[in-house]
Amino acid sequence: MLKAEVKEHLKNDIIPFWQGMKDEVYGGFYGYLGFDLKLDKEAVKGCILNSRILWFFSNAYMILGEKSLLESARHAFLFLKEHCVDRQYGGVYWSLNYKGEPDDTTKHTYNQAFAIYALSSYYDASRDEEALEIAHSLYNLVETKCKDEYGYLEAFSRNFEPVDNDKLSENGVLAEKTMNTLLHVFEAYTELYRVAGEAFVADNLRFMLDIIADKVYNPELGRQEVFFDRTWNTLIDLYSYGHDIETAWLVDRGLGVLGDAVYTAKLTPITKTITENIYNRAYIDHSLVNEAENGVVDTTRVWWVQAEALVGFLNGYQKSPEQKKYQKAAEDIWDYIKNNLIDKRTGSEWFSELDKDRKPIGKPIVEPWKCPYHNGRMCFEVIRRLQDAS
């Protein structure tokens, strides 16, 4: 039932909504739809948003095989290569105006990662060699411009001079390195390695797995730390429940793609512990609470956190089938999503956030961070995993 309902939701709700956000005049996809469902056709177009949409339609096509999905992916690809990529200095901008002209020219490693991720998937869907060439150029740029001996640096000016990392820092700290950016570089390189199979990409996956295990993961607390200085000293007592459960399954997926027994043995106990701790600490009232700063829990229910929790618990169950509680949790969270997070209004998608009483908080339905990446990926993972299981 879970697979059938999720697949129906993907086909009948999420895909049509995002196809309806296509900008046929200036390219790409519109960047803002308010809580009031009013579309702003002149809002900025986040490059992360458009990369994630490219990734979404590429994977939707690979799962469902419908030609219109590949056409939507092609539309996103053309916008990315013609507008998001800086032809003078290289790399992907942070955002563009509605006409596709540079708006915020910051170069962020997080942004480069999502473009690599999207282009790798689009190459797999389309076999367009140009997509893989651009992905490799961005990979080489990240490795030469955005890395030191300790890991990946994050924020740069247009010509790759270091700047403050305010875009990926929150909770009153300014971090030089973040767990979030590291995770998504790992995710991007996993996809690039899956489609192209180069040994040098595999080596960097191992490099990041060591950082996750030895620097980011806190074995005493059984969680990841979030914000760091340059040498991975933590800056704040913050427990990001959504990122932890997302990391658990993304690292497991990366280990499966990498196929390195040594790293599988090193990381699997960590992902198992993270999953168990999230289940025990954050799975409350049929859903996942958001985070805890200095031990104070934020009870907001955020859309992407629920999507990642469903996949994370499904992954935990598939790794350990005796853990029926994870299967039940995944099904329970889907019921919560169906009944509360999915906006039933015509022309909408998922609410962004709910309060503890399950009432929508009036945030936009689409904005630079609100996209079909998390909920779309949840659908893809459920379909793939339960299809494989059957």
CSV table of C-alpha atoms in Angstrom, one decimal:
chain,number,residue,atom,x,y,z
A,1,MET,CA,0.0,0.0,0.0
A,2,LEU,CA,2.8,2.4,0.8
A,3,LYS,CA,4.4,2.0,-2.6
A,4,ALA,CA,1.1,2.3,-4.5
A,5,GLU,CA,0.0,5.4,-2.6
A,6,VAL,CA,3.4,7.1,-2.9
A,7,LYS,CA,3.6,6.4,-6.6
A,8,GLU,CA,0.2,7.7,-7.2
A,9,HIS,CA,1.1,10.9,-5.3
A,10,LEU,CA,4.2,11.3,-7.3
A,11,LYS,CA,2.4,10.9,-10.7
A,12,ASN,CA,-0.8,12.8,-9.9
A,13,ASP,CA,0.4,15.6,-7.6
A,14,ILE,CA,4.1,16.3,-7.4
A,15,ILE,CA,5.1,15.9,-11.1
A,16,PRO,CA,2.1,17.9,-12.5
A,17,PHE,CA,2.8,20.7,-9.9
A,18,TRP,CA,6.4,21.1,-10.9
A,19,GLN,CA,5.7,20.8,-14.6
A,20,GLY,CA,3.4,23.7,-14.1
A,21,MET,CA,6.2,25.8,-12.7
A,22,LYS,CA,8.1,25.8,-16.0
A,23,ASP,CA,9.0,29.2,-17.4
A,24,GLU,CA,8.5,28.9,-21.1
A,25,VAL,CA,9.6,32.5,-21.7
A,26,TYR,CA,12.9,32.9,-19.9
A,27,GLY,CA,13.8,29.3,-19.2
A,28,GLY,CA,14.1,27.3,-16.1
A,29,PHE,CA,11.4,27.2,-13.5
A,30,TYR,CA,9.7,29.9,-11.6
A,31,GLY,CA,11.3,30.7,-8.2
A,32,TYR,CA,8.4,31.6,-5.9
A,33,LEU,CA,4.9,30.6,-5.1
A,34,GLY,CA,3.5,32.2,-1.9
A,35,PHE,CA,1.5,30.5,0.8
A,36,ASP,CA,-1.5,32.3,-0.8
A,37,LEU,CA,-0.7,30.3,-4.0
A,38,LYS,CA,0.1,33.5,-5.9
A,39,LEU,CA,2.9,32.9,-8.4
A,40,ASP,CA,5.6,35.5,-8.7
A,41,LYS,CA,7.0,35.2,-12.3
A,42,GLU,CA,9.7,37.8,-11.6
A,43,ALA,CA,11.1,36.3,-8.4
A,44,VAL,CA,14.8,35.3,-8.4
A,45,LYS,CA,15.6,31.8,-9.7
A,46,GLY,CA,17.8,29.9,-7.2
A,47,CYS,CA,20.4,27.8,-8.9
A,48,ILE,CA,20.0,25.2,-6.2
A,49,LEU,CA,16.3,25.1,-6.9
A,50,ASN,CA,16.9,24.6,-10.7
A,51,SER,CA,19.6,22.0,-10.1
A,52,ARG,CA,17.3,20.0,-7.9
A,53,ILE,CA,14.5,20.2,-10.4
A,54,LEU,CA,16.8,18.9,-13.1
A,55,TRP,CA,17.7,16.0,-10.8
A,56,PHE,CA,14.0,15.4,-10.0
A,57,PHE,CA,12.8,15.1,-13.6
A,58,SER,CA,15.8,13.0,-14.6
A,59,ASN,CA,15.0,10.5,-11.9
A,60,ALA,CA,11.3,10.7,-12.5
A,61,TYR,CA,12.0,9.7,-16.1
A,62,MET,CA,14.2,6.8,-15.2
A,63,ILE,CA,11.6,5.4,-12.9
A,64,LEU,CA,8.4,6.1,-14.9
A,65,GLY,CA,9.7,6.2,-18.4
A,66,GLU,CA,7.4,8.9,-19.6
A,67,LYS,CA,8.8,11.1,-22.4
A,68,SER,CA,7.4,14.3,-21.0
A,69,LEU,CA,9.6,13.9,-17.9
A,70,LEU,CA,12.7,13.7,-20.0
A,71,GLU,CA,11.6,16.8,-21.9
A,72,SER,CA,11.1,18.6,-18.6
A,73,ALA,CA,14.6,17.5,-17.5
A,74,ARG,CA,16.0,18.8,-20.8
A,75,HIS,CA,14.3,22.2,-20.2
A,76,ALA,CA,16.1,22.3,-16.8
A,77,PHE,CA,19.4,21.2,-18.3
A,78,LEU,CA,19.4,23.9,-20.9
A,79,PHE,CA,18.8,26.6,-18.3
A,80,LEU,CA,21.5,25.3,-16.0
A,81,LYS,CA,24.2,25.1,-18.7
A,82,GLU,CA,23.2,28.4,-20.5
A,83,HIS,CA,22.5,30.6,-17.4
A,84,CYS,CA,23.6,29.0,-14.1
A,85,VAL,CA,27.2,28.2,-15.1
A,86,ASP,CA,29.6,31.2,-15.1
A,87,ARG,CA,31.4,31.1,-18.4
A,88,GLN,CA,34.1,33.5,-17.2
A,89,TYR,CA,35.2,32.2,-13.9
A,90,GLY,CA,33.6,28.7,-13.9
A,91,GLY,CA,31.2,27.3,-11.3
A,92,VAL,CA,27.5,27.8,-10.7
A,93,TYR,CA,26.1,31.0,-9.4
A,94,TRP,CA,23.9,31.2,-6.2
A,95,SER,CA,20.9,32.8,-8.0
A,96,LEU,CA,19.7,34.5,-11.2
A,97,ASN,CA,17.0,37.1,-11.8
A,98,TYR,CA,13.8,35.9,-13.5
A,99,LYS,CA,15.4,36.6,-17.0
A,100,GLY,CA,18.3,34.2,-16.2
A,101,GLU,CA,20.9,37.0,-15.6
A,102,PRO,CA,23.3,36.7,-12.6
A,103,ASP,CA,21.7,38.0,-9.4
A,104,ASP,CA,23.9,36.7,-6.5
A,105,THR,CA,27.2,35.7,-7.9
A,106,THR,CA,28.4,33.9,-4.8
A,107,LYS,CA,30.0,30.5,-5.6
A,108,HIS,CA,29.2,28.0,-2.9
A,109,THR,CA,30.5,24.4,-2.7
A,110,TYR,CA,27.0,23.3,-1.8
A,111,ASN,CA,25.7,24.8,-5.1
A,112,GLN,CA,28.4,23.1,-7.1
A,113,ALA,CA,27.6,19.8,-5.5
A,114,PHE,CA,23.9,19.9,-6.4
A,115,ALA,CA,24.8,20.8,-10.0
A,116,ILE,CA,27.1,17.8,-10.2
A,117,TYR,CA,24.4,15.6,-8.6
A,118,ALA,CA,21.8,16.8,-11.1
A,119,LEU,CA,24.0,16.6,-14.2
A,120,SER,CA,25.1,13.1,-13.3
A,121,SER,CA,21.5,11.9,-13.1
A,122,TYR,CA,20.6,13.7,-16.3
A,123,TYR,CA,23.5,12.0,-18.1
A,124,ASP,CA,22.2,8.7,-16.8
A,125,ALA,CA,18.7,9.5,-18.1
A,126,SER,CA,19.6,11.1,-21.4
A,127,ARG,CA,23.1,9.9,-22.3
A,128,ASP,CA,23.9,13.5,-23.2
A,129,GLU,CA,27.8,13.6,-22.9
A,130,GLU,CA,27.7,17.3,-22.5
A,131,ALA,CA,26.0,16.9,-19.1
A,132,LEU,CA,28.8,14.6,-17.9
A,133,GLU,CA,31.4,17.0,-19.2
A,134,ILE,CA,30.0,19.9,-17.2
A,135,ALA,CA,29.7,17.7,-14.1
A,136,HIS,CA,33.4,16.8,-14.4
A,137,SER,CA,34.4,20.4,-14.9
A,138,LEU,CA,32.5,21.3,-11.7
A,139,TYR,CA,34.1,18.4,-9.9
A,140,ASN,CA,37.5,19.5,-10.9
A,141,LEU,CA,36.7,23.1,-9.8
A,142,VAL,CA,35.6,21.9,-6.4
A,143,GLU,CA,38.7,19.8,-6.0
A,144,THR,CA,41.1,22.6,-7.0
A,145,LYS,CA,39.3,25.7,-5.6
A,146,CYS,CA,37.1,24.6,-2.7
A,147,LYS,CA,39.3,22.2,-0.7
A,148,ASP,CA,42.0,22.2,1.9
A,149,GLU,CA,43.8,19.4,3.7
A,150,TYR,CA,41.0,19.1,6.2
A,151,GLY,CA,38.0,19.0,3.9
A,152,TYR,CA,35.8,21.2,1.7
A,153,LEU,CA,35.7,25.0,2.2
A,154,GLU,CA,32.3,26.5,1.4
A,155,ALA,CA,31.8,30.1,0.4
A,156,PHE,CA,33.5,32.1,-2.3
A,157,SER,CA,33.1,35.2,-4.4
A,158,ARG,CA,32.5,35.0,-8.1
A,159,ASN,CA,36.2,34.5,-8.8
A,160,PHE,CA,36.7,32.1,-5.9
A,161,GLU,CA,38.1,34.4,-3.2
A,162,PRO,CA,37.0,33.2,0.2
A,163,VAL,CA,34.0,35.0,1.8
A,164,ASP,CA,31.9,34.5,5.0
A,165,ASN,CA,29.8,31.4,4.9
A,166,ASP,CA,26.5,33.1,5.9
A,167,LYS,CA,24.4,31.1,3.4
A,168,LEU,CA,24.9,27.8,5.1
A,169,SER,CA,25.4,29.0,8.7
A,170,GLU,CA,22.5,29.3,11.1
A,171,ASN,CA,21.7,29.4,14.8
A,172,GLY,CA,23.9,32.5,15.4
A,173,VAL,CA,27.2,31.0,14.3
A,174,LEU,CA,29.4,31.6,11.3
A,175,ALA,CA,30.9,28.3,10.3
A,176,GLU,CA,33.8,27.6,7.9
A,177,LYS,CA,32.7,24.0,7.4
A,178,THR,CA,29.3,22.4,7.8
A,179,MET,CA,28.0,18.9,8.1
A,180,ASN,CA,25.3,19.8,5.6
A,181,THR,CA,27.7,20.8,2.7
A,182,LEU,CA,29.9,17.8,3.3
A,183,LEU,CA,26.9,15.5,3.1
A,184,HIS,CA,25.8,16.8,-0.2
A,185,VAL,CA,29.3,16.8,-1.7
A,186,PHE,CA,29.3,13.2,-0.7
A,187,GLU,CA,25.9,12.6,-2.3
A,188,ALA,CA,26.9,14.4,-5.5
A,189,TYR,CA,30.2,12.4,-5.8
A,190,THR,CA,28.2,9.2,-5.1
A,191,GLU,CA,26.0,9.9,-8.1
A,192,LEU,CA,29.0,10.9,-10.3
A,193,TYR,CA,30.8,7.7,-9.3
A,194,ARG,CA,27.7,5.6,-10.0
A,195,VAL,CA,27.3,6.8,-13.5
A,196,ALA,CA,31.0,7.3,-14.5
A,197,GLY,CA,33.0,4.9,-12.2
A,198,GLU,CA,36.2,6.8,-12.0
A,199,ALA,CA,38.7,5.7,-9.3
A,200,PHE,CA,39.6,9.3,-8.3
A,201,VAL,CA,36.0,10.1,-7.4
A,202,ALA,CA,36.0,6.9,-5.3
A,203,ASP,CA,39.1,8.1,-3.5
A,204,ASN,CA,37.3,11.3,-2.5
A,205,LEU,CA,34.3,9.4,-1.3
A,206,ARG,CA,36.6,7.6,1.1
A,207,PHE,CA,38.2,10.9,2.1
A,208,MET,CA,34.7,12.2,3.1
A,209,LEU,CA,33.7,9.0,4.8
A,210,ASP,CA,36.7,9.3,7.0
A,211,ILE,CA,35.7,12.9,7.9
A,212,ILE,CA,32.2,11.8,8.7
A,213,ALA,CA,33.3,9.0,10.9
A,214,ASP,CA,36.3,10.7,12.6
A,215,LYS,CA,35.3,14.4,12.8
A,216,VAL,CA,31.6,15.0,12.2
A,217,TYR,CA,30.2,12.0,14.2
A,218,ASN,CA,30.2,12.4,17.9
A,219,PRO,CA,30.4,8.8,19.4
A,220,GLU,CA,29.8,10.0,22.9
A,221,LEU,CA,26.4,11.5,21.9
A,222,GLY,CA,25.6,9.2,19.1
A,223,ARG,CA,25.0,12.0,16.7
A,224,GLN,CA,26.6,14.3,14.1
A,225,GLU,CA,27.8,17.8,15.0
A,226,VAL,CA,26.6,20.5,12.6
A,227,PHE,CA,28.8,23.6,12.4
A,228,PHE,CA,32.6,23.7,12.5
A,229,ASP,CA,35.7,25.8,12.2
A,230,ARG,CA,38.3,25.0,9.5
A,231,THR,CA,39.8,22.0,11.4
A,232,TRP,CA,36.4,20.5,12.4
A,233,ASN,CA,36.1,21.8,15.9
A,234,THR,CA,32.4,22.0,16.7
A,235,LEU,CA,30.9,25.5,17.3
A,236,ILE,CA,27.5,24.9,18.8
A,237,ASP,CA,25.5,22.3,20.7
A,238,LEU,CA,23.0,21.5,18.0
A,239,TYR,CA,21.3,18.2,17.1
A,240,SER,CA,19.8,18.3,13.6
A,241,TYR,CA,17.4,15.4,13.6
A,242,GLY,CA,16.5,15.6,9.9
A,243,HIS,CA,20.2,15.8,8.8
A,244,ASP,CA,21.1,12.8,11.0
A,245,ILE,CA,18.4,10.5,9.5
A,246,GLU,CA,19.2,11.8,6.0
A,247,THR,CA,22.9,11.1,6.6
A,248,ALA,CA,22.2,7.6,7.8
A,249,TRP,CA,20.6,6.4,4.6
A,250,LEU,CA,22.7,8.5,2.2
A,251,VAL,CA,25.9,7.2,3.7
A,252,ASP,CA,24.5,3.6,3.4
A,253,ARG,CA,23.7,4.3,-0.2
A,254,GLY,CA,27.1,5.7,-0.9
A,255,LEU,CA,28.7,2.6,0.7
A,256,GLY,CA,26.6,0.4,-1.6
A,257,VAL,CA,27.8,2.3,-4.7
A,258,LEU,CA,31.4,2.4,-3.5
A,259,GLY,CA,31.6,-1.3,-2.7
A,260,ASP,CA,34.5,-1.0,-0.3
A,261,ALA,CA,34.3,-3.6,2.5
A,262,VAL,CA,36.7,-1.7,4.8
A,263,TYR,CA,34.6,1.5,4.7
A,264,THR,CA,31.3,-0.5,4.9
A,265,ALA,CA,32.6,-2.0,8.1
A,266,LYS,CA,33.7,1.4,9.5
A,267,LEU,CA,30.6,3.4,8.7
A,268,THR,CA,27.7,0.9,9.0
A,269,PRO,CA,27.8,0.8,12.8
A,270,ILE,CA,27.6,4.6,12.8
A,271,THR,CA,24.6,4.8,10.5
A,272,LYS,CA,22.9,2.0,12.5
A,273,THR,CA,23.4,4.0,15.8
A,274,ILE,CA,22.3,7.3,14.2
A,275,THR,CA,19.0,5.6,13.0
A,276,GLU,CA,18.3,4.1,16.4
A,277,ASN,CA,19.0,7.3,18.2
A,278,ILE,CA,16.7,9.4,15.9
A,279,TYR,CA,13.9,6.8,16.4
A,280,ASN,CA,14.3,7.0,20.2
A,281,ARG,CA,14.9,10.8,20.5
A,282,ALA,CA,13.0,12.6,17.7
A,283,TYR,CA,10.2,10.3,16.5
A,284,ILE,CA,7.3,11.9,18.4
A,285,ASP,CA,3.6,12.1,17.6
A,286,HIS,CA,3.8,10.1,14.3
A,287,SER,CA,6.5,12.5,12.9
A,288,LEU,CA,10.0,13.9,13.5
A,289,VAL,CA,10.6,17.0,15.5
A,290,ASN,CA,13.1,19.4,13.9
A,291,GLU,CA,16.2,19.9,16.0
A,292,ALA,CA,17.5,20.6,19.5
A,293,GLU,CA,19.8,23.5,20.4
A,294,ASN,CA,21.4,23.3,23.8
A,295,GLY,CA,19.0,20.6,24.6
A,296,VAL,CA,15.9,22.7,23.8
A,297,VAL,CA,13.7,20.9,21.2
A,298,ASP,CA,12.2,22.7,18.3
A,299,THR,CA,8.8,20.9,17.8
A,300,THR,CA,8.2,22.4,14.3
A,301,ARG,CA,7.4,19.7,11.7
A,302,VAL,CA,9.4,20.6,8.6
A,303,TRP,CA,8.4,19.1,5.3
A,304,TRP,CA,11.9,17.8,4.3
A,305,VAL,CA,12.6,16.3,7.7
A,306,GLN,CA,9.5,14.1,7.4
A,307,ALA,CA,10.5,13.0,3.9
A,308,GLU,CA,14.0,12.0,5.0
A,309,ALA,CA,12.6,10.3,8.1
A,310,LEU,CA,10.4,8.0,6.1
A,311,VAL,CA,13.3,7.0,3.8
A,312,GLY,CA,15.7,6.7,6.8
A,313,PHE,CA,13.4,4.4,8.7
A,314,LEU,CA,12.6,2.3,5.6
A,315,ASN,CA,16.4,2.0,5.0
A,316,GLY,CA,16.9,0.9,8.7
A,317,TYR,CA,14.2,-1.7,8.3
A,318,GLN,CA,15.7,-3.1,5.1
A,319,LYS,CA,19.1,-3.3,6.7
A,320,SER,CA,17.7,-5.1,9.8
A,321,PRO,CA,14.4,-6.7,8.8
A,322,GLU,CA,13.9,-7.8,12.4
A,323,GLN,CA,13.5,-4.2,13.3
A,324,LYS,CA,9.8,-4.0,12.5
A,325,LYS,CA,9.5,-0.8,14.4
A,326,TYR,CA,11.3,1.0,11.6
A,327,GLN,CA,8.8,-0.3,9.0
A,328,LYS,CA,5.9,0.8,11.2
A,329,ALA,CA,7.5,4.2,11.7
A,330,ALA,CA,7.9,4.7,7.9
A,331,GLU,CA,4.3,3.8,7.3
A,332,ASP,CA,3.2,6.0,10.3
A,333,ILE,CA,5.1,9.0,8.9
A,334,TRP,CA,3.5,8.5,5.5
A,335,ASP,CA,0.1,8.7,7.1
A,336,TYR,CA,1.2,11.9,8.9
A,337,ILE,CA,2.4,13.4,5.6
A,338,LYS,CA,-0.8,12.4,3.7
A,339,ASN,CA,-3.1,13.8,6.4
A,340,ASN,CA,-1.2,17.0,7.3
A,341,LEU,CA,1.7,18.0,5.1
A,342,ILE,CA,0.2,17.5,1.6
A,343,ASP,CA,-1.7,20.7,0.8
A,344,LYS,CA,-5.1,19.6,-0.6
A,345,ARG,CA,-5.7,23.0,-2.2
A,346,THR,CA,-5.8,23.0,-6.1
A,347,GLY,CA,-2.5,24.3,-7.5
A,348,SER,CA,-0.4,23.5,-4.4
A,349,GLU,CA,2.1,20.8,-3.2
A,350,TRP,CA,3.4,20.3,0.3
A,351,PHE,CA,3.2,22.8,3.1
A,352,SER,CA,6.7,23.9,4.2
A,353,GLU,CA,6.2,23.6,8.0
A,354,LEU,CA,3.6,22.7,10.6
A,355,ASP,CA,3.4,23.7,14.2
A,356,LYS,CA,3.1,21.1,17.0
A,357,ASP,CA,-0.7,21.2,16.6
A,358,ARG,CA,-0.3,20.3,12.9
A,359,LYS,CA,-1.4,23.7,11.7
A,360,PRO,CA,0.4,25.1,8.6
A,361,ILE,CA,2.9,27.9,9.2
A,362,GLY,CA,2.4,30.4,6.4
A,363,LYS,CA,5.6,29.9,4.5
A,364,PRO,CA,5.9,29.8,0.7
A,365,ILE,CA,5.1,26.7,-1.3
A,366,VAL,CA,8.0,27.4,-3.6
A,367,GLU,CA,11.1,29.4,-2.8
A,368,PRO,CA,14.8,28.8,-3.4
A,369,TRP,CA,15.0,26.0,-0.8
A,370,LYS,CA,11.5,24.6,-1.3
A,371,CYS,CA,11.6,22.2,-4.2
A,372,PRO,CA,10.8,18.6,-5.3
A,373,TYR,CA,14.2,17.2,-4.1
A,374,HIS,CA,13.3,15.8,-0.7
A,375,ASN,CA,9.7,14.7,-1.2
A,376,GLY,CA,10.4,13.6,-4.8
A,377,ARG,CA,13.4,11.6,-3.6
A,378,MET,CA,11.2,10.1,-0.9
A,379,CYS,CA,8.9,8.9,-3.6
A,380,PHE,CA,11.7,7.5,-5.8
A,381,GLU,CA,13.3,5.7,-2.8
A,382,VAL,CA,10.0,4.1,-1.7
A,383,ILE,CA,9.2,2.9,-5.3
A,384,ARG,CA,12.8,1.6,-5.9
A,385,ARG,CA,13.2,-0.1,-2.5
A,386,LEU,CA,9.8,-1.7,-2.4
A,387,GLN,CA,9.9,-2.7,-6.0
A,388,ASP,CA,13.3,-4.4,-5.4
A,389,ALA,CA,11.9,-6.0,-2.2
A,390,SER,CA,8.9,-7.5,-4.2
